[in-house]
Every structure is written in C-alpha cells, then in structure tokens.
Coordinates of C-alpha atoms in Angstrom, one line a residue:
Chain A
I225 CA 93.3 166.4 32.5
P226 CA 90.9 163.7 31.8
S227 CA 91.6 161.4 28.8
S228 CA 90.3 158.3 27.5
G229 CA 93.3 157.2 25.8
T230 CA 94.9 155.2 28.8
T231 CA 93.8 151.7 27.9
H232 CA 92.9 151.2 31.9
L233 CA 90.0 153.8 32.0
D234 CA 87.0 152.2 31.0
E235 CA 84.4 154.8 32.3
P236 CA 85.6 158.0 30.6
L237 CA 83.0 160.9 32.2
S238 CA 81.1 162.8 29.7
R239 CA 81.7 166.1 31.4
P240 CA 83.9 169.0 30.6
P241 CA 86.9 168.7 31.5
V242 CA 88.4 170.5 34.5
W243 CA 92.1 171.0 35.1
T244 CA 93.5 168.5 37.7
T245 CA 90.0 166.3 37.7
L246 CA 91.2 162.9 37.0
P247 CA 88.2 160.5 36.0
P248 CA 86.9 158.1 38.8
S249 CA 88.8 155.0 40.1
S250 CA 91.3 156.1 37.7
T251 CA 94.7 154.4 37.7
L252 CA 96.5 157.7 36.7
K253 CA 98.1 158.0 39.7
P254 CA 99.9 160.8 40.6
G255 CA 102.6 158.4 42.4
R256 CA 103.3 157.4 39.2
T257 CA 103.9 160.3 37.0
G258 CA 107.4 161.1 38.7
F259 CA 108.6 161.5 42.5
K260 CA 107.3 159.5 44.9
K261 CA 104.4 161.6 46.6
V262 CA 101.9 161.1 49.7
C263 CA 98.7 161.6 49.4
T264 CA 96.4 162.9 52.2
T265 CA 92.5 163.0 51.2
G266 CA 89.9 165.8 52.2
E267 CA 86.6 165.4 51.0
A268 CA 85.4 168.8 49.4
S269 CA 81.9 167.9 49.4
P270 CA 80.9 166.1 52.3
C271 CA 77.4 164.2 51.0
P272 CA 74.6 165.5 53.1
F273 CA 71.6 163.7 52.9
P274 CA 69.6 165.5 50.3
G275 CA 66.9 167.0 52.5
L276 CA 67.7 165.6 55.6
G277 CA 68.3 167.5 59.3
T278 CA 70.8 166.9 61.9
G279 CA 71.0 164.5 64.9
I280 CA 71.5 161.2 63.1
L281 CA 74.7 158.7 63.6
E282 CA 76.9 159.0 60.2
M283 CA 78.8 156.1 59.5
R284 CA 81.6 157.1 56.9
V285 CA 82.6 153.6 55.0
K286 CA 85.9 153.6 53.4
E287 CA 87.6 151.2 51.3
G288 CA 89.8 149.5 53.8
S289 CA 86.8 149.6 56.5
K290 CA 86.3 146.7 58.7
I291 CA 82.4 145.6 58.3
R292 CA 82.3 144.2 62.2
N293 CA 84.2 147.1 63.1
L294 CA 81.4 149.2 61.6
L295 CA 78.6 147.2 62.2
G296 CA 79.7 146.8 65.9
F297 CA 79.5 150.3 66.7
A298 CA 76.6 151.3 64.6
M299 CA 74.5 148.4 66.1
A300 CA 75.3 149.1 69.8
R301 CA 73.9 153.0 69.3
M302 CA 71.3 151.5 67.4
Q303 CA 70.3 149.4 70.2
E304 CA 70.8 151.6 73.3
Q305 CA 68.1 151.0 75.8
V306 CA 66.9 154.5 77.2
K307 CA 69.2 155.8 79.4
P308 CA 68.3 156.8 83.1
D309 CA 69.0 160.5 82.5
G310 CA 66.4 160.4 79.5
Q311 CA 69.0 160.0 76.7
V312 CA 67.9 158.0 73.7
G313 CA 70.2 155.7 71.2
V314 CA 69.8 156.8 67.8
T315 CA 67.1 156.2 65.7
Q316 CA 68.8 156.4 62.0
V317 CA 71.9 155.9 60.9
L318 CA 73.1 157.0 57.8
F319 CA 76.1 155.0 55.8
T320 CA 78.0 156.7 52.9
G321 CA 80.4 155.4 51.0
L322 CA 82.7 156.5 47.8
D323 CA 84.0 155.0 44.7
R324 CA 85.3 151.6 45.8
A325 CA 83.7 151.6 49.2
I326 CA 80.1 151.7 47.6
T327 CA 79.7 147.9 47.7
K328 CA 80.9 147.7 51.2
T329 CA 78.3 150.4 51.8
I330 CA 75.7 148.8 51.0
T331 CA 76.8 145.6 52.3
C332 CA 76.9 147.2 55.7
A333 CA 73.3 148.3 55.4
E334 CA 72.2 144.8 54.2
I335 CA 73.5 143.4 57.0
M336 CA 72.0 145.8 59.7
K337 CA 68.7 145.6 58.2
R338 CA 68.8 141.9 58.8
Q339 CA 70.0 142.0 62.5
V340 CA 67.4 145.3 62.9
Q341 CA 64.1 144.3 62.2
G342 CA 61.4 147.1 60.6
L343 CA 64.0 149.7 59.3
H344 CA 63.0 151.8 56.6
Q345 CA 65.6 152.6 53.9
L346 CA 66.1 155.4 51.7
S347 CA 69.5 155.3 49.1
K348 CA 70.5 158.0 47.3
L349 CA 73.5 158.0 44.4
Q350 CA 75.2 161.2 43.3
Y351 CA 78.6 162.3 42.2
T352 CA 80.8 163.7 45.0
T353 CA 84.4 165.5 44.3
V354 CA 86.7 164.5 46.4
R355 CA 89.8 166.6 47.3
E356 CA 93.3 165.1 47.7
V357 CA 96.2 166.4 48.6
W358 CA 99.4 165.2 47.3
E359 CA 103.2 165.9 48.8
N360 CA 106.4 165.5 47.2
K361 CA 108.2 163.3 50.1
E362 CA 111.4 164.2 49.0
D363 CA 111.3 167.8 48.8
G364 CA 108.5 168.0 51.2
R365 CA 107.7 171.4 49.8
S366 CA 105.7 170.8 46.6
R367 CA 102.2 170.2 46.7
M368 CA 99.6 168.9 44.5
T369 CA 95.7 169.1 44.8
I370 CA 93.4 167.1 42.9
H371 CA 90.1 166.8 42.6
R372 CA 88.1 163.7 41.6
T373 CA 85.1 163.4 40.9
V374 CA 83.1 160.1 42.1
P375 CA 80.2 158.1 42.3
S376 CA 78.8 158.1 46.2
I377 CA 76.3 156.3 47.6
C378 CA 73.9 157.3 50.8
I379 CA 72.1 155.0 52.6
L380 CA 69.6 156.0 55.5
L381 CA 68.0 153.1 57.7
S382 CA 65.6 154.6 59.9
K383 CA 62.8 153.2 62.7
D384 CA 61.0 155.9 61.9
P385 CA 59.0 155.9 58.9
L386 CA 60.1 158.1 55.7
D387 CA 58.6 159.4 53.1
P388 CA 57.3 156.5 50.6
T389 CA 56.8 158.6 47.6
E390 CA 60.9 159.7 48.2
L391 CA 63.3 158.4 45.4
G392 CA 65.1 155.5 46.5
Y393 CA 62.8 154.5 49.2
Q394 CA 62.3 150.7 50.2
P395 CA 60.0 149.6 52.9
P396 CA 61.3 147.4 56.2
A397 CA 61.4 143.6 54.7
D398 CA 59.0 140.9 55.6
V399 CA 60.2 139.0 58.5
R400 CA 62.0 136.0 57.7
S401 CA 63.3 133.4 59.5
V402 CA 67.2 133.5 59.7
S403 CA 69.5 131.1 60.7
D404 CA 72.3 133.1 62.1
P405 CA 72.4 136.6 61.4
R406 CA 75.9 136.7 62.0
D407 CA 76.7 134.7 58.5
I408 CA 75.2 137.3 56.5
K409 CA 78.6 138.1 54.9
G410 CA 80.5 135.1 56.0
E411 CA 80.6 131.6 54.5
R412 CA 79.0 128.3 55.9
V413 CA 80.6 125.3 54.6
V414 CA 77.8 122.9 54.3
C415 CA 78.4 119.6 54.2
R416 CA 75.6 118.2 52.0
K417 CA 75.7 115.0 49.5
R418 CA 74.8 116.8 46.1
T419 CA 73.9 114.1 43.6
L420 CA 75.9 114.8 40.6
S421 CA 73.1 114.8 38.0
P422 CA 74.2 116.6 35.0
C423 CA 70.8 117.8 34.1
S424 CA 69.2 119.4 37.3
Q425 CA 73.0 121.1 38.9
S426 CA 73.7 122.6 35.4
K427 CA 77.1 124.4 35.3
Q428 CA 76.3 125.6 32.0
P429 CA 74.9 129.0 31.8
N430 CA 71.2 128.4 29.6
A431 CA 70.0 130.8 27.4
K432 CA 67.9 132.3 30.0
K433 CA 70.4 133.1 32.3
A434 CA 72.9 134.7 30.2
H435 CA 73.6 138.3 31.6
S436 CA 72.9 141.2 29.2
A437 CA 73.2 139.8 25.9
I438 CA 74.0 142.7 23.6
H439 CA 70.7 142.9 21.2
Chain B
M71 CA 92.1 126.0 51.4
A72 CA 93.5 122.7 50.2
E73 CA 95.9 120.6 52.2
P74 CA 97.4 117.6 50.5
R75 CA 97.7 114.5 52.7
S76 CA 100.9 113.7 54.3
P77 CA 102.2 111.2 56.1
V78 CA 103.3 111.5 59.5
S79 CA 105.8 109.1 61.5
V80 CA 105.2 108.1 65.0
A81 CA 108.4 109.1 66.9
Q82 CA 108.3 106.4 69.7
N83 CA 107.8 103.1 68.2
P84 CA 109.9 100.7 69.7
S85 CA 109.9 98.1 66.6
G86 CA 111.1 100.8 64.1
V87 CA 108.9 100.2 61.6
S88 CA 107.2 103.9 60.8
L89 CA 103.8 104.4 60.7
T90 CA 101.7 106.6 58.8
E91 CA 98.6 108.6 59.8
T92 CA 96.7 111.5 58.5
P93 CA 97.1 114.5 60.3
V94 CA 94.3 115.2 62.6
V95 CA 93.3 118.2 61.1
E96 CA 90.7 121.0 61.1
M97 CA 89.9 121.2 57.5
D98 CA 89.4 118.3 55.2
P99 CA 92.5 117.3 53.6
V100 CA 91.2 116.5 50.2
E101 CA 91.7 119.1 47.8
Y102 CA 88.6 120.7 46.1
T103 CA 87.8 122.5 42.7
L104 CA 85.3 125.7 43.4
R105 CA 82.8 126.1 41.2
K106 CA 80.4 128.6 41.4
R107 CA 76.9 128.4 40.6
L108 CA 74.9 131.3 38.6
P109 CA 72.6 133.2 40.9
R110 CA 69.2 132.3 40.7
K111 CA 67.3 132.8 37.5
L112 CA 66.2 136.1 36.6
P113 CA 62.8 137.5 36.0
K114 CA 63.4 139.6 33.0
R115 CA 60.9 142.5 31.6
R116 CA 61.7 144.2 28.6
N117 CA 63.3 147.1 30.4
D118 CA 65.4 145.2 32.7
V119 CA 69.4 145.6 32.1
Y120 CA 71.7 143.2 33.9
V121 CA 75.6 144.8 34.1
N122 CA 78.3 142.4 34.0
M123 CA 82.1 143.1 34.3
K124 CA 82.9 141.2 30.9
T125 CA 80.8 143.3 28.3
D126 CA 82.3 146.8 27.7
F127 CA 81.3 149.4 29.6
K128 CA 80.3 151.7 26.4
A129 CA 78.7 148.8 24.6
Q130 CA 76.1 148.3 28.3
L131 CA 75.7 152.4 28.4
S132 CA 74.9 152.7 24.8
R133 CA 72.2 149.9 25.2
C134 CA 70.7 151.5 28.3
Q135 CA 70.6 154.9 26.3
K136 CA 68.8 153.3 23.4
L137 CA 66.4 151.4 25.7
L138 CA 65.7 154.8 27.2
D139 CA 65.3 156.7 23.8
S140 CA 63.2 154.3 22.3
S141 CA 59.8 156.0 21.5
T142 CA 57.6 153.3 22.1
G143 CA 57.0 152.0 25.5
P144 CA 57.4 153.4 28.8
R145 CA 60.4 155.7 29.2
E146 CA 62.4 154.0 31.9
I147 CA 64.7 151.2 32.2
C148 CA 66.0 149.1 35.7
I149 CA 69.7 148.8 35.8
H150 CA 70.7 145.8 38.0
G151 CA 74.3 145.0 39.3
L152 CA 75.5 142.3 41.5
G153 CA 78.4 142.2 43.9
L154 CA 81.6 143.7 41.6
A155 CA 79.1 145.0 38.7
I156 CA 77.5 147.4 41.2
N157 CA 80.0 150.0 40.8
R158 CA 79.6 149.8 37.0
A159 CA 76.0 149.9 37.4
I160 CA 76.2 152.9 39.3
N161 CA 78.3 154.8 37.0
I162 CA 76.0 153.8 34.0
A163 CA 73.2 155.2 35.9
L164 CA 74.7 158.6 36.7
Q165 CA 76.2 158.9 33.6
L166 CA 72.7 158.6 31.8
Q167 CA 71.8 161.1 34.0
A168 CA 74.7 163.3 33.2
S169 CA 74.0 163.2 29.6
S170 CA 70.0 163.6 29.8
Q171 CA 71.0 167.1 31.3
G172 CA 69.1 166.6 34.5
A173 CA 65.9 165.2 32.7
L174 CA 66.4 161.5 34.2
Q175 CA 65.9 160.7 37.4
L176 CA 67.2 157.9 40.0
A177 CA 65.7 155.4 42.3
A178 CA 68.1 153.1 44.1
N179 CA 66.9 150.3 45.5
T180 CA 69.7 147.4 47.6
S181 CA 69.4 143.7 48.3
T182 CA 70.9 140.6 49.3
V183 CA 71.5 137.7 46.9
E184 CA 72.4 134.3 48.1
L185 CA 75.0 132.7 46.0
V186 CA 76.1 128.7 46.2
D187 CA 79.4 127.4 45.2
D188 CA 80.1 123.7 44.6
L189 CA 83.1 122.6 45.8
E190 CA 84.4 119.4 44.0
P191 CA 86.8 116.8 45.0
E192 CA 90.1 117.1 43.0
D193 CA 90.7 113.6 42.6
P194 CA 87.8 111.3 41.7
D195 CA 89.1 108.3 43.9
E196 CA 89.2 110.7 47.5
A197 CA 86.7 110.2 49.7
G198 CA 85.7 113.7 49.8
E199 CA 82.2 114.7 49.6
P200 CA 80.8 117.1 47.0
L201 CA 80.1 120.3 49.5
T202 CA 78.2 123.4 48.7
R203 CA 79.1 126.5 50.2
T204 CA 76.6 129.5 50.5
R205 CA 77.2 132.7 51.0
N206 CA 75.6 136.6 50.2
N207 CA 76.6 139.0 48.0
S208 CA 75.0 142.7 47.6
A209 CA 72.8 143.3 44.8
I210 CA 71.8 147.1 43.7
H211 CA 68.6 148.0 41.5
I212 CA 68.4 151.1 40.0
K213 CA 65.4 152.9 38.4
V214 CA 66.5 155.1 35.5
F215 CA 63.4 157.1 34.2
Y216 CA 61.7 160.2 32.7
P217 CA 59.4 161.9 35.5
D218 CA 56.0 162.6 34.5
P219 CA 55.1 165.8 33.5
Q220 CA 53.2 167.4 36.2

C-alpha cells in the first residue's frame, strides 16, 4: 500500500492506491519487512514501441548493464554488411530502460548516434508496470507478488527516415568532427595549463546560471 | 586517484646511503581537488524549467503545474534534466500528464552535454599543474503541452 509517510519517498504517485503497488524507486523493500526474500522480476507489460512493427533489434538496458557490452552488440548488428545469402543487418534499434536504467538507456542511444551518423531518433516516455515475485528464502514456500509502476523510456534509432511529426522525433544531428568516438562516456584528462584568473574562470554560480530558482 | 609521494630507497648501494627518489608511476602523484565546472550557460525562455536534485520534488512539480495553468502565454513548458536529474524530470512530466487526465502530451528529446572538471593541486607548493578533465553527460528535454484542438 503506497504511502507518502516514509521520509525517503519524495515522488508519491497521485493515482488510486492498488494493493501491493509500490511507488517507483521506493526504498520500501520487501526484504526489510521481516524475513529475507529473494526477488525474481518479470515484466508484466513489456514496452512495445507505440505504433511500430516487428523485425527490429530491441536492447533492454538494465541498471547493471555494461554500456560497452550493450553497444558492442548493437553496433555490430547495425554495421553488418550485406551477407552473401542476402541477409541484411538491422536498420533499427530500440533501447528500452526502466526506472534507474533510464539514464543509461539515454547514454547508449547518444553514444550510438555519435558513432553511426544519420540516425533518426524517436523517444517515448511512459509508465510501465513491473511484476516482481519474491520468495521466502527460509520457507521456500511462501511467495509474494508485487506490482510496481515505474517510469520507462523507449528510444528508437533508425537508419530509415521516421515520421517527423511524431512526438519525440529528433532528426539526425549535423556532422561534427569528434576527436575520439570512444571517449563519449569516458573521461579525458588533458594537461592544459589554466590561468587562475578569478574573473573568467568563475566557480561561483552567477545569477543566470542558477538552476530552477523558485519564483 | 591521489597517490602521495613515497620515498623509495635503493637496495643495492655500496656506500650504505639510502637515496630517495619518486617512484615511477603512471599517474601524477600530486593530490588534486576536483571542482566541477557548471555547465554552459543555458538560454532560458519563460517556459523553460530546469530540474535539479537539490530543490524539493513537490516544489518543482507544483511550479511546473502553475506554469501550465497560467492563462497567459502558450500552454506549454519544456522540462530539462541533466544526469541524475533526468529521472526526476521524467517523473515530473509523467505526473503532470497523469494529473491532467490525459489532456497533456509529452515529447522527449535527448542530448549530450559536455562537462569540464578543474583539477587543482592540493598543495600550492607542489609542482602540479592545474588540469582540466572533460566528460560527457546525458540530458533530456521534455516538452509538455496541451495539443491544439483540431
């Protein structure tokens, strides 16, 4: 039963409470409410891209996924040459992520856009219900099913043009010179001498840079 | 990241005097303080809302709601989120849509923002130079609007 009484909950849902529905990113873990439970997740409503057909590569990004692994696979498929038997590589990739994996999903899409030029993008946001099954480790008998409603994102990257009037459409970015595509998410330490002039290199946020000041 | 200098004595020295020399390390042994530079200056129109993790969630949500409900001006706002604030921006947008009983529509765009960190040597006497480190972060821009009646 969702409640906004917990101090950790900062994003309560304004929807009618459903039994065993926990708010998104909740710290109310069933493991803490008594006995140890092991969770096995199953997604009740997988995210079919609204209004799209089949035959595309779907990459499900989880919180613990490694970006290198995800992109290694996806890039290989996207850049496949036409095989002698006529098979073509994929022309469209769909990245999906839930809850805490959303940022990683966006990062994967952004990196792919840099490495493959001329990709059309379509992003969709929605709430998705996830079904979690928790088992009691000690008993091994009793089970608990929890339905969690979490935000999710689906990002479609396509070599073929997409409908520009569709909500969330982004045209291919202009061709820019990128020094090293691998360093998109990584860090570059550049030994660059920096003049310590307090005026130009201001670390103090000036008024214009202040974020979301409350009116 | 920081590795203090440690003297290394040379084992075989016939005279018995121990020499100290800085160990050959790949990383600079000087300690640094990391300062994050603020992202580039943002062009801010009236209906731009930048979400952060410092301000209370409900306050940001109600501010967005007020902007949308204002009778004057276009009935649309653009919510921006950088890095960890992406989740919060999405939550705000989805909750605005939920409480509007489906009247609101969302359009999401993503981008990459380049951030620069300044590394300053801990000890001003140290010979370390001020370094800059560049990294990239993801950002999301969500347009929340009432569709035009057809």
